[in-house]
XYZ file of C-alpha atoms in Angstrom:
564
model
C -27.556 -41.534 -8.154
C -26.505 -39.927 -11.384
C -30.213 -39.553 -12.372
C -30.911 -37.799 -9.065
C -27.863 -35.357 -9.602
C -29.686 -33.773 -12.786
C -33.345 -34.669 -11.980
C -33.256 -32.835 -8.494
C -32.607 -29.357 -9.695
C -35.053 -30.025 -12.667
C -37.712 -31.054 -10.200
C -36.936 -27.844 -8.248
C -37.518 -25.724 -11.157
C -40.822 -27.532 -12.033
C -42.012 -27.038 -8.406
C -41.289 -23.349 -8.608
C -43.307 -23.276 -11.834
C -46.234 -24.262 -9.872
C -45.941 -21.547 -7.331
C -48.268 -18.471 -7.995
C -46.234 -15.288 -7.588
C -47.791 -12.983 -10.007
C -47.443 -10.004 -7.560
C -43.976 -10.757 -6.506
C -44.932 -11.250 -2.636
C -43.352 -14.758 -2.594
C -40.073 -13.769 -4.009
C -38.287 -14.598 -0.587
C -39.759 -18.103 -0.369
C -38.831 -18.704 -3.978
C -35.311 -17.636 -3.418
C -34.983 -20.030 -0.484
C -36.653 -22.899 -2.364
C -34.244 -22.639 -5.268
C -31.361 -22.182 -2.942
C -32.328 -25.384 -0.935
C -32.545 -27.398 -4.028
C -29.215 -26.229 -5.189
C -27.621 -27.013 -1.970
C -29.251 -30.505 -1.938
C -27.776 -31.032 -5.576
C -24.429 -30.196 -4.037
C -24.889 -32.740 -1.435
C -25.600 -35.349 -4.070
C -22.440 -34.429 -6.108
C -20.303 -34.608 -2.976
C -21.878 -38.150 -2.104
C -20.894 -39.158 -5.599
C -17.294 -37.999 -4.796
C -17.315 -39.797 -1.504
C -18.495 -43.154 -3.043
C -16.103 -42.752 -6.039
C -13.251 -45.408 -6.356
C -10.311 -43.102 -7.071
C -8.220 -46.176 -8.147
C -10.447 -47.246 -11.017
C -10.402 -45.787 -14.522
C -13.716 -47.214 -15.454
C -17.097 -45.365 -15.522
C -18.958 -45.732 -12.262
C -22.379 -45.179 -11.032
C -23.452 -46.451 -14.450
C -27.182 -46.406 -15.204
C -28.640 -47.640 -18.478
C -31.922 -48.215 -19.968
C -33.346 -48.339 -23.706
C -34.557 -45.238 -24.718
C -35.218 -45.459 -28.537
C -34.253 -49.073 -29.366
C -34.882 -48.809 -32.904
C -31.928 -46.260 -33.472
C -29.707 -47.642 -30.773
C -30.450 -44.704 -28.489
C -30.057 -45.416 -24.673
C -30.498 -43.564 -21.450
C -26.888 -44.156 -20.416
C -25.045 -42.216 -17.752
C -21.784 -42.688 -15.935
C -18.867 -40.804 -14.717
C -15.084 -41.187 -14.484
C -12.546 -39.207 -12.502
C -12.713 -36.275 -15.091
C -16.394 -35.889 -15.241
C -16.771 -36.518 -11.637
C -14.956 -33.215 -10.628
C -16.707 -31.216 -13.212
C -20.160 -32.418 -11.756
C -18.920 -31.409 -8.297
C -17.822 -27.979 -9.607
C -21.368 -27.446 -11.126
C -22.954 -28.175 -7.818
C -20.618 -26.003 -6.034
C -21.068 -22.979 -8.043
C -24.809 -23.006 -8.636
C -25.730 -22.018 -4.918
C -23.099 -19.294 -5.026
C -24.650 -17.997 -8.158
C -28.062 -17.852 -6.568
C -26.683 -16.058 -3.617
C -25.153 -13.510 -5.850
C -28.565 -12.704 -7.279
C -30.227 -12.304 -3.906
C -30.678 -8.618 -4.041
C -29.400 -7.644 -7.561
C -32.389 -9.563 -9.106
C -35.498 -7.815 -8.365
C -37.911 -8.496 -11.202
C -39.289 -11.986 -12.245
C -37.504 -13.646 -9.530
C -39.634 -16.869 -10.010
C -38.604 -17.184 -13.622
C -34.963 -16.302 -12.852
C -34.790 -19.133 -10.129
C -36.383 -21.591 -12.631
C -33.811 -20.971 -15.327
C -30.793 -21.304 -13.025
C -32.033 -24.597 -11.696
C -32.925 -25.883 -15.350
C -29.443 -24.780 -16.450
C -27.767 -26.766 -13.576
C -29.737 -29.845 -14.605
C -28.601 -29.663 -18.257
C -24.963 -28.813 -17.322
C -24.747 -31.968 -15.087
C -26.544 -33.890 -17.806
C -23.620 -33.150 -20.164
C -21.031 -34.214 -17.922
C -22.828 -37.646 -17.017
C -23.965 -38.708 -20.489
C -22.314 -41.666 -22.253
C -24.741 -41.816 -25.121
C -23.959 -39.176 -27.792
C -27.789 -38.565 -28.664
C -28.400 -38.037 -24.861
C -25.470 -35.759 -24.630
C -26.595 -33.805 -27.608
C -29.868 -33.270 -25.949
C -28.401 -31.944 -22.784
C -25.860 -29.874 -24.750
C -28.724 -27.911 -26.617
C -31.000 -27.827 -23.693
C -28.559 -25.710 -21.541
C -28.631 -23.036 -24.369
C -32.098 -22.048 -23.515
C -31.907 -21.178 -20.007
C -28.753 -19.232 -20.683
C -30.318 -17.297 -23.508
C -33.259 -16.112 -21.276
C -30.670 -15.319 -18.350
C -28.879 -13.029 -20.620
C -31.789 -11.663 -22.525
C -34.067 -10.753 -19.752
C -31.988 -10.008 -16.678
C -28.814 -8.718 -18.401
C -27.648 -5.132 -18.997
C -28.285 -2.549 -21.885
C -27.279 -4.608 -24.887
C -28.557 -7.874 -23.530
C -30.522 -8.737 -26.486
C -27.637 -8.514 -28.878
C -25.442 -10.517 -26.482
C -28.076 -13.300 -26.254
C -28.698 -13.702 -29.752
C -24.986 -13.670 -30.579
C -24.347 -16.243 -27.871
C -27.275 -18.403 -29.313
C -26.173 -18.200 -32.800
C -22.617 -18.946 -32.379
C -23.372 -21.908 -30.262
C -25.955 -23.464 -32.341
C -23.810 -23.040 -35.449
C -21.198 -25.320 -33.735
C -23.977 -27.581 -32.401
C -25.345 -28.288 -35.916
C -21.911 -29.334 -37.080
C -21.650 -31.661 -34.208
C -25.055 -33.156 -34.651
C -23.966 -34.017 -38.388
C -20.876 -35.740 -36.947
C -22.794 -37.719 -34.440
C -25.253 -38.960 -37.038
C -22.269 -39.940 -39.208
C -20.869 -41.832 -36.488
C -24.077 -43.871 -35.692
C -24.314 -44.610 -39.509
C -20.639 -45.952 -39.478
C -21.374 -48.121 -36.519
C -24.387 -49.443 -38.573
C -22.245 -50.197 -41.693
C -19.738 -52.041 -39.385
C -22.126 -53.936 -37.216
C -25.570 -53.818 -38.761
C -27.149 -51.766 -36.037
C -27.224 -48.005 -35.117
C -25.734 -46.997 -31.773
C -24.846 -43.857 -30.045
C -23.016 -45.731 -27.222
C -19.772 -43.797 -26.774
C -17.780 -46.850 -25.498
C -18.796 -48.753 -28.693
C -18.228 -45.706 -30.778
C -14.643 -45.612 -29.352
C -14.001 -49.027 -31.027
C -14.876 -48.105 -34.496
C -11.917 -48.133 -37.044
C -12.497 -45.030 -38.952
C -10.662 -44.224 -42.135
C -8.223 -41.123 -41.648
C -9.918 -39.003 -44.154
C -13.407 -39.632 -42.520
C -11.691 -38.900 -39.173
C -10.517 -35.517 -40.345
C -13.995 -34.343 -41.118
C -15.642 -35.490 -38.183
C -13.024 -34.322 -35.953
C -13.298 -30.792 -37.357
C -17.091 -30.876 -37.005
C -16.700 -31.793 -33.156
C -13.610 -29.545 -32.746
C -15.223 -26.353 -34.066
C -18.165 -27.007 -31.983
C -16.121 -27.336 -28.751
C -13.846 -24.461 -29.848
C -16.714 -22.061 -30.005
C -17.776 -23.152 -26.611
C -14.355 -22.781 -24.910
C -14.047 -20.199 -26.668
C -10.837 -20.785 -28.736
C -9.358 -17.849 -30.763
C -10.493 -16.799 -33.272
C -14.112 -18.119 -32.129
C -14.191 -15.990 -29.016
C -15.949 -12.923 -30.133
C -19.234 -13.943 -28.460
C -17.849 -14.271 -25.000
C -17.010 -10.695 -23.850
C -20.550 -9.483 -25.055
C -22.143 -12.453 -23.132
C -19.949 -11.919 -19.905
C -20.359 -8.109 -19.708
C -24.347 -8.124 -20.420
C -25.205 -11.011 -18.387
C -26.262 -10.751 -14.685
C -23.689 -11.640 -12.143
C -25.167 -15.152 -11.521
C -25.177 -15.786 -15.378
C -21.402 -14.635 -15.531
C -20.510 -17.014 -12.575
C -22.059 -20.121 -14.433
C -20.960 -19.097 -17.854
C -17.235 -18.741 -16.826
C -17.319 -21.500 -14.140
C -19.073 -24.100 -15.961
C -20.456 -23.591 -19.461
C -17.000 -22.822 -20.980
C -15.488 -26.135 -19.566
C -18.053 -28.058 -21.666
C -15.937 -27.057 -24.704
C -12.725 -28.297 -23.188
C -14.566 -31.409 -21.819
C -15.764 -32.148 -25.089
C -12.355 -32.227 -26.743
C -11.252 -34.612 -23.875
C -14.232 -36.986 -23.910
C -15.153 -36.938 -27.643
C -12.916 -35.280 -30.218
C -9.616 -36.634 -29.298
C -10.385 -40.202 -28.361
C -13.037 -40.766 -31.005
C -10.727 -39.539 -33.858
C -7.122 -40.064 -32.586
C -5.402 -40.043 -36.108
C -7.072 -36.744 -37.052
C -6.465 -35.420 -33.571
C -2.587 -36.166 -34.032
C -2.601 -34.136 -37.268
C -4.688 -31.045 -36.136
C -3.204 -30.936 -32.399
C -0.319 -28.627 -33.564
C -2.501 -26.195 -35.270
C -5.076 -26.272 -32.419
C -2.231 -25.815 -29.989
C -1.067 -22.809 -32.055
C -4.442 -21.124 -31.741
C -4.446 -21.827 -27.997
C -1.164 -20.058 -27.627
C -2.427 -17.095 -29.818
C -5.530 -16.960 -27.662
C -3.170 -16.966 -24.364
C -1.223 -13.992 -25.538
C -4.075 -12.149 -27.349
C -6.525 -12.535 -24.471
C -3.991 -11.225 -22.063
C -3.074 -8.139 -24.148
C -6.578 -7.127 -24.789
C -7.552 -7.628 -21.126
C -4.770 -5.288 -20.177
C -6.184 -2.360 -21.876
C -9.974 -2.926 -20.905
C -11.514 0.059 -19.019
C -14.304 -2.191 -17.609
C -13.484 -4.886 -14.814
C -16.028 -7.272 -16.183
C -14.835 -7.168 -19.841
C -11.085 -7.552 -18.314
C -12.137 -10.653 -16.492
C -13.947 -12.011 -19.744
C -10.784 -11.562 -21.723
C -8.745 -13.272 -19.120
C -10.938 -16.248 -19.524
C -9.993 -16.609 -23.195
C -6.315 -16.318 -22.063
C -6.513 -18.950 -19.240
C -8.630 -21.461 -21.218
C -5.940 -21.411 -23.976
C -3.576 -23.262 -21.237
C -6.421 -25.871 -20.986
C -6.566 -26.533 -24.567
C -2.716 -26.536 -24.927
C -2.459 -29.324 -22.164
C -5.277 -31.404 -24.159
C -3.264 -31.131 -27.381
C -0.123 -32.269 -25.657
C -2.010 -35.567 -24.921
C 0.293 -36.742 -22.315
C -0.690 -37.546 -18.685
C 0.914 -34.320 -17.366
C -0.825 -32.115 -19.844
C -4.230 -33.577 -19.725
C -4.231 -33.659 -15.804
C -3.002 -30.091 -15.839
C -5.907 -29.283 -18.231
C -8.582 -30.783 -16.092
C -7.378 -29.226 -13.010
C -7.066 -25.832 -14.658
C -10.693 -26.307 -15.781
C -11.591 -26.642 -12.001
C -9.193 -23.808 -10.927
C -10.488 -21.484 -13.407
C -14.098 -22.168 -12.643
C -13.439 -21.154 -8.884
C -11.065 -18.125 -9.499
C -12.874 -16.681 -12.353
C -16.326 -17.249 -10.771
C -14.928 -15.505 -7.763
C -13.783 -12.561 -9.836
C -17.167 -12.195 -11.415
C -18.754 -12.456 -8.093
C -16.927 -9.685 -6.438
C -17.140 -7.508 -9.627
C -20.786 -7.901 -9.404
C -20.823 -6.799 -5.719
C -18.951 -3.557 -6.686
C -21.322 -2.924 -9.613
C -24.490 -3.483 -7.414
C -23.146 -0.960 -5.020
C -21.870 1.779 -7.591
C -23.900 0.737 -10.724
C -20.566 1.053 -12.738
C -17.858 -1.362 -13.623
C -15.373 1.232 -15.036
C -11.998 1.076 -13.231
C -11.570 4.757 -13.315
C -14.698 5.133 -10.897
C -12.921 3.367 -8.158
C -9.763 3.629 -6.145
C -8.655 3.250 -2.500
C -11.324 0.883 -1.747
C -9.201 -0.953 0.964
C -9.728 2.007 3.090
C -13.464 1.530 2.851
C -13.988 -2.104 2.156
C -10.884 -4.182 3.768
C -12.727 -7.479 3.888
C -13.856 -7.402 0.317
C -10.400 -6.148 -0.694
C -8.674 -9.146 1.009
C -11.091 -11.618 -0.743
C -10.483 -9.884 -4.148
C -6.783 -10.192 -3.448
C -6.946 -14.009 -2.809
C -8.931 -14.652 -5.820
C -6.693 -12.410 -7.955
C -3.504 -14.250 -6.757
C -5.320 -17.591 -7.421
C -6.174 -16.391 -10.918
C -2.685 -15.452 -11.955
C -1.106 -18.750 -10.643
C 0.345 -17.902 -7.393
C 1.955 -20.902 -5.643
C -0.119 -22.400 -2.915
C -3.276 -21.441 -4.694
C -5.353 -23.312 -7.281
C -4.190 -21.730 -10.409
C -0.626 -22.522 -9.939
C -0.992 -26.438 -10.152
C -3.082 -26.515 -13.308
C -0.760 -24.103 -15.180
C 2.440 -25.866 -13.944
C 1.153 -29.282 -15.046
C -0.114 -27.970 -18.376
C 3.104 -26.330 -19.267
C 4.931 -29.399 -18.110
C 3.016 -31.574 -20.360
C 3.244 -29.193 -23.417
C 7.034 -28.936 -22.653
C 7.251 -32.712 -22.924
C 5.380 -32.657 -26.225
C 6.943 -29.471 -27.894
C 8.788 -26.886 -25.840
C 7.975 -24.268 -28.520
C 4.560 -23.700 -27.401
C 5.708 -23.178 -23.600
C 7.900 -20.151 -24.580
C 4.899 -18.503 -26.125
C 2.560 -19.512 -23.304
C 4.808 -18.334 -20.484
C 4.470 -14.843 -21.858
C 0.723 -15.321 -21.182
C 1.564 -16.150 -17.500
C 3.381 -12.917 -17.052
C 0.913 -10.728 -18.794
C -1.876 -12.181 -16.615
C -0.035 -10.977 -13.537
C 0.351 -7.495 -15.143
C -3.275 -6.856 -15.971
C -4.795 -8.500 -12.914
C -2.253 -6.751 -10.380
C -2.734 -3.448 -12.171
C -6.476 -3.655 -11.947
C -6.171 -4.565 -8.217
C -3.996 -1.406 -7.710
C -6.112 0.962 -9.656
C -9.291 -0.164 -7.764
C -8.263 -0.935 -4.205
C -5.009 0.678 -3.506
C -4.111 4.264 -2.925
C -6.590 7.024 -1.586
C -10.218 7.169 -2.205
C -10.712 9.104 -5.438
C -14.398 9.511 -5.558
C -16.621 10.559 -2.590
C -19.316 8.151 -3.610
C -16.917 5.363 -2.648
C -16.330 6.640 0.907
C -19.818 5.195 2.202
C -19.733 1.855 0.367
C -20.581 -1.067 2.709
C -18.173 -3.812 3.222
C -19.170 -7.581 2.881
C -22.685 -8.417 4.239
C -23.252 -11.819 5.833
C -24.921 -13.132 2.675
C -22.018 -12.114 0.562
C -19.560 -13.730 3.135
C -21.466 -16.859 2.513
C -20.640 -16.883 -1.128
C -17.117 -15.453 -0.999
C -15.614 -17.503 1.763
C -16.218 -21.009 0.081
C -14.521 -19.653 -3.056
C -11.450 -18.450 -1.210
C -11.352 -21.572 0.902
C -11.591 -23.917 -2.152
C -8.773 -21.783 -3.928
C -6.360 -22.381 -0.965
C -7.376 -26.149 -0.540
C -6.757 -26.695 -4.176
C -3.303 -25.061 -4.011
C -2.156 -26.641 -0.877
C -3.630 -30.215 -1.250
C -3.837 -30.864 -5.008
C -3.717 -34.696 -4.688
C -7.408 -34.548 -3.299
C -8.327 -33.607 -6.907
C -5.584 -35.140 -8.858
C -5.855 -38.667 -7.415
C -9.525 -39.212 -8.706
C -8.823 -38.104 -12.213
C -5.370 -39.935 -12.742
C -6.468 -43.372 -13.654
C -9.089 -41.912 -16.055
C -6.431 -39.623 -17.522
C -3.961 -42.364 -18.022
C -6.541 -44.488 -19.865
C -7.619 -41.616 -22.230
C -3.758 -41.027 -22.973
C -3.149 -44.558 -23.731
C -6.362 -44.876 -25.779
C -5.377 -41.906 -27.980
C -1.639 -42.542 -28.268
C -2.254 -46.105 -29.154
C -3.306 -45.529 -32.766
C -0.967 -42.368 -33.391
C 1.704 -43.093 -36.067
C 5.280 -44.075 -35.061
C 7.266 -40.959 -35.432
C 10.817 -41.105 -36.645
C 13.001 -38.181 -36.529
C 16.521 -37.818 -38.111
C 19.115 -36.655 -35.652
C 22.454 -35.353 -37.049
C 25.319 -37.678 -36.593
C 23.072 -40.182 -34.647
C 21.098 -41.826 -37.527
C 17.379 -42.311 -36.837
C 15.883 -41.449 -33.495
C 12.418 -43.228 -33.101
C 9.947 -41.530 -30.771
C 7.551 -44.409 -30.096
C 4.690 -44.912 -27.830
C 4.599 -45.974 -24.163
C 4.759 -49.699 -23.382
C 1.778 -51.882 -24.467
C 0.406 -49.363 -26.819
C -0.346 -49.970 -30.519
C 1.670 -48.056 -33.013
C 0.792 -47.523 -36.722
C 3.595 -47.473 -39.103
C 2.527 -46.784 -42.739
C -0.742 -48.375 -42.093
C 0.500 -51.566 -40.231
C -0.090 -51.746 -36.463
C 2.664 -53.223 -34.411
C 2.434 -54.063 -30.604
C 4.990 -52.163 -28.754
C 6.096 -53.997 -25.554
C 8.574 -51.569 -24.016
C 10.538 -48.627 -25.093
C 12.755 -48.265 -28.207
C 12.210 -51.015 -30.513
C 14.367 -52.596 -33.300
C 12.026 -54.181 -35.727
C 13.328 -56.325 -38.580
C 11.430 -58.014 -41.243
C 8.937 -55.860 -43.207
C 10.352 -52.541 -44.562
C 8.099 -49.463 -44.028
C 8.690 -46.011 -45.073
C 8.172 -43.552 -42.062
C 8.943 -39.840 -42.441
C 11.447 -40.706 -45.069
C 13.541 -43.081 -42.800
C 13.543 -46.757 -43.365
C 12.680 -48.668 -40.094
C 13.081 -52.446 -39.749
C 9.931 -54.307 -38.814
C 10.006 -57.976 -37.868
C 6.525 -59.617 -37.502
C 4.078 -57.524 -35.697
C 5.532 -57.637 -32.115
C 8.372 -55.392 -31.065
C 11.099 -56.371 -28.433
C 11.916 -53.833 -25.800
C 15.560 -52.761 -25.817
C 15.508 -51.731 -22.085
C 16.262 -48.125 -22.658
C 13.719 -45.427 -21.327
C 11.568 -44.224 -24.208
C 10.739 -40.673 -25.089
C 7.186 -39.598 -24.486
C 4.665 -40.189 -27.201
C 4.148 -37.121 -29.390
C 1.637 -35.978 -32.026
């Protein structure tokens, strides 16, 4: 089933490659074939969701076959609750992206459709890979279709944007490749054989100094893809120059691969290094939240405004991941889905306006609600979803993310809260200038409202935004076991943190029940909450803790959340 999920769109791309369309007469046929394959892929992803056991934290629908046995490389696929929802998101947005290009893409329709389907196959492959070598193949494969989508069907500065996108992403990919090969080598040193099996690599006991270097290699690669401040400069150019379909997929799915990489690879593979760098990464995330919002506020171009809003919103995702507690990670994954839906919808509707007026400048519009009431209503729903209005999808993700961050370190939430306020300012101000008031340009008086094909792309986005806001459990339930396992896995090897509290002696912030704790290099098993440990004395943060044996007895008092 997982092989079918990525092989089906790839088969559609190969089929279209065989169609002779030199004169362009078969463009309608090609569009329908591409759309049919994308809808079939969506059906496969929904079937995966229907057959998924939401109570299990294990990887499901596992497929495995030897690929390059000499180097321990397997064709190894599987999904848990985190990757499942991202696969469904990919299948959902691809047909919408194809519908958005139905009239706007007039040249090389065959090649355009091939690249969209090939891109979908690579994106799904990234989410379902459990072999690091296979993951890297899909990771790099997705760059090629997006490069051509921007470079051929983009706007005036498309070549510059495409090359910048490729250079930034490839630079990070090379660092990650070095770290992947290093992990395989460490596995060989420990066991005598190479392996790229992610689950086996999770079990490696890597020295802290080595973890730092490997973590930085992975984290930089994923930070570029997110993009995290200050690695974000390629994103506005790529979004502005990309065709509408490219912007939808870029914002909706490609950016999520960076945050997915942090969750799936960087933090669980190198938990000790993650604990050290998490506060600094969270600081960059908060800076990105505020910076992206401030820059978005002064943009004259609607598409560039939405692009900078992505920098701001994805900062919340990274902040939730850095908190590395159940609330924070669940909120981060939920925000990935919500951002894909709402920002994809914003790019879709901005693209519709651009196709009608051939401009995206805010000053060229005004009073569109009098001319296009249905499009205005759709844009309002998506706008409110983007700024986190209760009962819409953006609220759930931001709330859980900030709750998790508050439990970890309230200082980050204070700054991130400013980003929430600023997002409402720049989005509603844009809506006011574009849609409210009187018509300010006579060219806008005859603009057509939503067409049936546009209805088919806008209505699903609005509907999903509402469903995610009203029934969040539909999406939270499948991911919760996987998130709990991830958090336990990462926190189990974090150092026990002891803080001095004035007038109260030492206050120990340990880990949750059943998780391993490392104290000055010695791991002890924590069975409950605050533990009095007598025996071996270890120095932790300048405070002496009593350690008896390797097993701690629970005192029965509720324990404070584990912290980095």
